[in-house]
Amino acid sequence: QVQLVESGGGLVQPGGSLRLSCASSGETISAYDMAWFRQAPGKEREFVALKRRFGSPYYADSMKGRFTISRDNAKNMVYLQMDVLEPEDTGTYYCAAKRGSSVYTPPTGLAIDYDYWGQGTQVTVSS
């Protein structure tokens, strides 16, 4: 298992940037797919970005070109660089981990498919 702790959230003006960090402890994240989700008040949790163990990252359409997910397995860290932020990006951002499998599993943006979650970090985009 892994324990995930997000940090880096805060208040930023529209058009600004933030970098979120997800620190993992316990089992190394090298065997996990790592993702970011977010949730606005009164809204369903939605997929933001995914970086599997290998290959290119995946993004929700509204984040493409603005957000960048990266991971450093040696440091057990995952990052989300957020640029050109909009008020609609406001919400609580969560780091999530999905166990790898010995058989192929397709990428997923469904929260129910993920095994471990951080406590979340608040992002507010407002002028």
JSON list of N, CA and C in Angstrom, two decimals, residues 2-10 20-25 34-40 45 77-78 91-97 115-123:
[
{"chain": "A", "resi": 2, "resn": "VAL", "atom": "N", "xyz": [0.24, 2.37, -0.30]},
{"chain": "A", "resi": 2, "resn": "VAL", "atom": "CA", "xyz": [0.92, 3.65, -0.29]},
{"chain": "A", "resi": 2, "resn": "VAL", "atom": "C", "xyz": [0.06, 4.66, 0.46]},
{"chain": "A", "resi": 3, "resn": "GLN", "atom": "N", "xyz": [0.73, 5.65, 1.02]},
{"chain": "A", "resi": 3, "resn": "GLN", "atom": "CA", "xyz": [0.08, 6.78, 1.64]},
{"chain": "A", "resi": 3, "resn": "GLN", "atom": "C", "xyz": [0.47, 8.02, 0.85]},
{"chain": "A", "resi": 4, "resn": "LEU", "atom": "N", "xyz": [-0.52, 8.84, 0.50]},
{"chain": "A", "resi": 4, "resn": "LEU", "atom": "CA", "xyz": [-0.31, 9.97, -0.39]},
{"chain": "A", "resi": 4, "resn": "LEU", "atom": "C", "xyz": [-0.65, 11.27, 0.33]},
{"chain": "A", "resi": 5, "resn": "VAL", "atom": "N", "xyz": [0.19, 12.27, 0.16]},
{"chain": "A", "resi": 5, "resn": "VAL", "atom": "CA", "xyz": [-0.02, 13.58, 0.76]},
{"chain": "A", "resi": 5, "resn": "VAL", "atom": "C", "xyz": [0.23, 14.64, -0.29]},
{"chain": "A", "resi": 6, "resn": "GLU", "atom": "N", "xyz": [-0.81, 15.43, -0.59]},
{"chain": "A", "resi": 6, "resn": "GLU", "atom": "CA", "xyz": [-0.69, 16.51, -1.57]},
{"chain": "A", "resi": 6, "resn": "GLU", "atom": "C", "xyz": [-0.27, 17.80, -0.89]},
{"chain": "A", "resi": 7, "resn": "SER", "atom": "N", "xyz": [0.36, 18.67, -1.66]},
{"chain": "A", "resi": 7, "resn": "SER", "atom": "CA", "xyz": [0.71, 20.00, -1.19]},
{"chain": "A", "resi": 7, "resn": "SER", "atom": "C", "xyz": [0.85, 20.92, -2.40]},
{"chain": "A", "resi": 8, "resn": "GLY", "atom": "N", "xyz": [0.92, 22.22, -2.14]},
{"chain": "A", "resi": 8, "resn": "GLY", "atom": "CA", "xyz": [1.16, 23.19, -3.19]},
{"chain": "A", "resi": 8, "resn": "GLY", "atom": "C", "xyz": [-0.04, 24.00, -3.61]},
{"chain": "A", "resi": 9, "resn": "GLY", "atom": "N", "xyz": [-1.20, 23.71, -3.08]},
{"chain": "A", "resi": 9, "resn": "GLY", "atom": "CA", "xyz": [-2.38, 24.47, -3.43]},
{"chain": "A", "resi": 9, "resn": "GLY", "atom": "C", "xyz": [-2.34, 25.87, -2.83]},
{"chain": "A", "resi": 10, "resn": "GLY", "atom": "N", "xyz": [-3.26, 26.70, -3.29]},
{"chain": "A", "resi": 10, "resn": "GLY", "atom": "CA", "xyz": [-3.32, 28.06, -2.80]},
{"chain": "A", "resi": 10, "resn": "GLY", "atom": "C", "xyz": [-4.23, 28.91, -3.64]},
{"chain": "A", "resi": 20, "resn": "LEU", "atom": "N", "xyz": [1.45, 21.49, -8.02]},
{"chain": "A", "resi": 20, "resn": "LEU", "atom": "CA", "xyz": [1.06, 20.61, -6.93]},
{"chain": "A", "resi": 20, "resn": "LEU", "atom": "C", "xyz": [2.03, 19.45, -6.82]},
{"chain": "A", "resi": 21, "resn": "SER", "atom": "N", "xyz": [2.25, 19.01, -5.59]},
{"chain": "A", "resi": 21, "resn": "SER", "atom": "CA", "xyz": [3.12, 17.87, -5.33]},
{"chain": "A", "resi": 21, "resn": "SER", "atom": "C", "xyz": [2.34, 16.79, -4.59]},
{"chain": "A", "resi": 22, "resn": "CYS", "atom": "N", "xyz": [2.69, 15.56, -4.86]},
{"chain": "A", "resi": 22, "resn": "CYS", "atom": "CA", "xyz": [2.12, 14.41, -4.17]},
{"chain": "A", "resi": 22, "resn": "CYS", "atom": "C", "xyz": [3.28, 13.56, -3.68]},
{"chain": "A", "resi": 23, "resn": "ALA", "atom": "N", "xyz": [3.43, 13.50, -2.37]},
{"chain": "A", "resi": 23, "resn": "ALA", "atom": "CA", "xyz": [4.48, 12.71, -1.75]},
{"chain": "A", "resi": 23, "resn": "ALA", "atom": "C", "xyz": [3.91, 11.37, -1.30]},
{"chain": "A", "resi": 24, "resn": "SER", "atom": "N", "xyz": [4.58, 10.30, -1.66]},
{"chain": "A", "resi": 24, "resn": "SER", "atom": "CA", "xyz": [4.12, 8.97, -1.34]},
{"chain": "A", "resi": 24, "resn": "SER", "atom": "C", "xyz": [5.07, 8.29, -0.37]},
{"chain": "A", "resi": 25, "resn": "SER", "atom": "N", "xyz": [4.51, 7.52, 0.54]},
{"chain": "A", "resi": 25, "resn": "SER", "atom": "CA", "xyz": [5.30, 6.70, 1.44]},
{"chain": "A", "resi": 25, "resn": "SER", "atom": "C", "xyz": [4.72, 5.29, 1.45]},
{"chain": "A", "resi": 34, "resn": "MET", "atom": "N", "xyz": [-0.37, 6.62, -11.50]},
{"chain": "A", "resi": 34, "resn": "MET", "atom": "CA", "xyz": [-0.57, 7.78, -10.64]},
{"chain": "A", "resi": 34, "resn": "MET", "atom": "C", "xyz": [-1.40, 8.82, -11.38]},
{"chain": "A", "resi": 35, "resn": "ALA", "atom": "N", "xyz": [-2.39, 9.37, -10.69]},
{"chain": "A", "resi": 35, "resn": "ALA", "atom": "CA", "xyz": [-3.33, 10.28, -11.33]},
{"chain": "A", "resi": 35, "resn": "ALA", "atom": "C", "xyz": [-3.67, 11.44, -10.41]},
{"chain": "A", "resi": 36, "resn": "TRP", "atom": "N", "xyz": [-4.23, 12.48, -11.03]},
{"chain": "A", "resi": 36, "resn": "TRP", "atom": "CA", "xyz": [-4.80, 13.61, -10.31]},
{"chain": "A", "resi": 36, "resn": "TRP", "atom": "C", "xyz": [-6.28, 13.72, -10.66]},
{"chain": "A", "resi": 37, "resn": "PHE", "atom": "N", "xyz": [-7.08, 13.99, -9.63]},
{"chain": "A", "resi": 37, "resn": "PHE", "atom": "CA", "xyz": [-8.49, 14.30, -9.77]},
{"chain": "A", "resi": 37, "resn": "PHE", "atom": "C", "xyz": [-8.76, 15.61, -9.06]},
{"chain": "A", "resi": 38, "resn": "ARG", "atom": "N", "xyz": [-9.92, 16.18, -9.33]},
{"chain": "A", "resi": 38, "resn": "ARG", "atom": "CA", "xyz": [-10.33, 17.38, -8.61]},
{"chain": "A", "resi": 38, "resn": "ARG", "atom": "C", "xyz": [-11.82, 17.34, -8.36]},
{"chain": "A", "resi": 39, "resn": "GLN", "atom": "N", "xyz": [-12.26, 18.12, -7.38]},
{"chain": "A", "resi": 39, "resn": "GLN", "atom": "CA", "xyz": [-13.66, 18.18, -7.03]},
{"chain": "A", "resi": 39, "resn": "GLN", "atom": "C", "xyz": [-14.01, 19.58, -6.56]},
{"chain": "A", "resi": 40, "resn": "ALA", "atom": "N", "xyz": [-14.97, 20.18, -7.23]},
{"chain": "A", "resi": 40, "resn": "ALA", "atom": "CA", "xyz": [-15.50, 21.47, -6.84]},
{"chain": "A", "resi": 40, "resn": "ALA", "atom": "C", "xyz": [-16.68, 21.26, -5.90]},
{"chain": "A", "resi": 45, "resn": "ARG", "atom": "N", "xyz": [-16.46, 14.31, -8.41]},
{"chain": "A", "resi": 45, "resn": "ARG", "atom": "CA", "xyz": [-15.02, 14.25, -8.60]},
{"chain": "A", "resi": 45, "resn": "ARG", "atom": "C", "xyz": [-14.71, 13.95, -10.07]},
{"chain": "A", "resi": 77, "resn": "MET", "atom": "N", "xyz": [7.54, 10.73, -5.85]},
{"chain": "A", "resi": 77, "resn": "MET", "atom": "CA", "xyz": [6.85, 12.01, -5.99]},
{"chain": "A", "resi": 77, "resn": "MET", "atom": "C", "xyz": [6.10, 12.06, -7.31]},
{"chain": "A", "resi": 78, "resn": "VAL", "atom": "N", "xyz": [4.96, 12.71, -7.28]},
{"chain": "A", "resi": 78, "resn": "VAL", "atom": "CA", "xyz": [4.16, 13.01, -8.46]},
{"chain": "A", "resi": 78, "resn": "VAL", "atom": "C", "xyz": [3.84, 14.49, -8.44]},
{"chain": "A", "resi": 91, "resn": "GLY", "atom": "N", "xyz": [-11.03, 24.13, -6.95]},
{"chain": "A", "resi": 91, "resn": "GLY", "atom": "CA", "xyz": [-11.52, 22.91, -6.34]},
{"chain": "A", "resi": 91, "resn": "GLY", "atom": "C", "xyz": [-10.45, 22.28, -5.48]},
{"chain": "A", "resi": 92, "resn": "THR", "atom": "N", "xyz": [-10.79, 21.14, -4.91]},
{"chain": "A", "resi": 92, "resn": "THR", "atom": "CA", "xyz": [-9.84, 20.35, -4.15]},
{"chain": "A", "resi": 92, "resn": "THR", "atom": "C", "xyz": [-9.21, 19.33, -5.08]},
{"chain": "A", "resi": 93, "resn": "TYR", "atom": "N", "xyz": [-7.90, 19.30, -5.10]},
{"chain": "A", "resi": 93, "resn": "TYR", "atom": "CA", "xyz": [-7.15, 18.42, -5.99]},
{"chain": "A", "resi": 93, "resn": "TYR", "atom": "C", "xyz": [-6.60, 17.24, -5.20]},
{"chain": "A", "resi": 94, "resn": "TYR", "atom": "N", "xyz": [-6.82, 16.05, -5.74]},
{"chain": "A", "resi": 94, "resn": "TYR", "atom": "CA", "xyz": [-6.43, 14.81, -5.08]},
{"chain": "A", "resi": 94, "resn": "TYR", "atom": "C", "xyz": [-5.45, 14.02, -5.93]},
{"chain": "A", "resi": 95, "resn": "CYS", "atom": "N", "xyz": [-4.47, 13.48, -5.27]},
{"chain": "A", "resi": 95, "resn": "CYS", "atom": "CA", "xyz": [-3.57, 12.51, -5.86]},
{"chain": "A", "resi": 95, "resn": "CYS", "atom": "C", "xyz": [-4.13, 11.12, -5.63]},
{"chain": "A", "resi": 96, "resn": "ALA", "atom": "N", "xyz": [-4.03, 10.25, -6.63]},
{"chain": "A", "resi": 96, "resn": "ALA", "atom": "CA", "xyz": [-4.57, 8.91, -6.53]},
{"chain": "A", "resi": 96, "resn": "ALA", "atom": "C", "xyz": [-3.62, 7.91, -7.15]},
{"chain": "A", "resi": 97, "resn": "ALA", "atom": "N", "xyz": [-3.66, 6.69, -6.63]},
{"chain": "A", "resi": 97, "resn": "ALA", "atom": "CA", "xyz": [-2.79, 5.62, -7.11]},
{"chain": "A", "resi": 97, "resn": "ALA", "atom": "C", "xyz": [-3.62, 4.38, -7.41]},
{"chain": "A", "resi": 115, "resn": "ASP", "atom": "N", "xyz": [-7.07, 2.96, -6.01]},
{"chain": "A", "resi": 115, "resn": "ASP", "atom": "CA", "xyz": [-6.99, 2.26, -4.74]},
{"chain": "A", "resi": 115, "resn": "ASP", "atom": "C", "xyz": [-6.63, 3.15, -3.55]},
{"chain": "A", "resi": 116, "resn": "TYR", "atom": "N", "xyz": [-5.82, 4.17, -3.78]},
{"chain": "A", "resi": 116, "resn": "TYR", "atom": "CA", "xyz": [-5.34, 5.01, -2.70]},
{"chain": "A", "resi": 116, "resn": "TYR", "atom": "C", "xyz": [-5.50, 6.47, -3.06]},
{"chain": "A", "resi": 117, "resn": "TRP", "atom": "N", "xyz": [-5.78, 7.28, -2.04]},
{"chain": "A", "resi": 117, "resn": "TRP", "atom": "CA", "xyz": [-6.05, 8.70, -2.23]},
{"chain": "A", "resi": 117, "resn": "TRP", "atom": "C", "xyz": [-5.37, 9.54, -1.16]},
{"chain": "A", "resi": 118, "resn": "GLY", "atom": "N", "xyz": [-4.95, 10.72, -1.55]},
{"chain": "A", "resi": 118, "resn": "GLY", "atom": "CA", "xyz": [-4.47, 11.69, -0.59]},
{"chain": "A", "resi": 118, "resn": "GLY", "atom": "C", "xyz": [-5.63, 12.46, 0.02]},
{"chain": "A", "resi": 119, "resn": "GLN", "atom": "N", "xyz": [-5.29, 13.38, 0.92]},
{"chain": "A", "resi": 119, "resn": "GLN", "atom": "CA", "xyz": [-6.31, 14.16, 1.62]},
{"chain": "A", "resi": 119, "resn": "GLN", "atom": "C", "xyz": [-6.80, 15.35, 0.82]},
{"chain": "A", "resi": 120, "resn": "GLY", "atom": "N", "xyz": [-6.10, 15.71, -0.22]},
{"chain": "A", "resi": 120, "resn": "GLY", "atom": "CA", "xyz": [-6.48, 16.82, -1.07]},
{"chain": "A", "resi": 120, "resn": "GLY", "atom": "C", "xyz": [-5.79, 18.12, -0.70]},
{"chain": "A", "resi": 121, "resn": "THR", "atom": "N", "xyz": [-5.64, 18.98, -1.69]},
{"chain": "A", "resi": 121, "resn": "THR", "atom": "CA", "xyz": [-5.12, 20.32, -1.48]},
{"chain": "A", "resi": 121, "resn": "THR", "atom": "C", "xyz": [-5.99, 21.30, -2.24]},
{"chain": "A", "resi": 122, "resn": "GLN", "atom": "N", "xyz": [-6.30, 22.42, -1.62]},
{"chain": "A", "resi": 122, "resn": "GLN", "atom": "CA", "xyz": [-7.26, 23.37, -2.17]},
{"chain": "A", "resi": 122, "resn": "GLN", "atom": "C", "xyz": [-6.59, 24.31, -3.16]},
{"chain": "A", "resi": 123, "resn": "VAL", "atom": "N", "xyz": [-7.22, 24.47, -4.31]},
{"chain": "A", "resi": 123, "resn": "VAL", "atom": "CA", "xyz": [-6.80, 25.41, -5.33]},
{"chain": "A", "resi": 123, "resn": "VAL", "atom": "C", "xyz": [-7.95, 26.39, -5.58]}
]
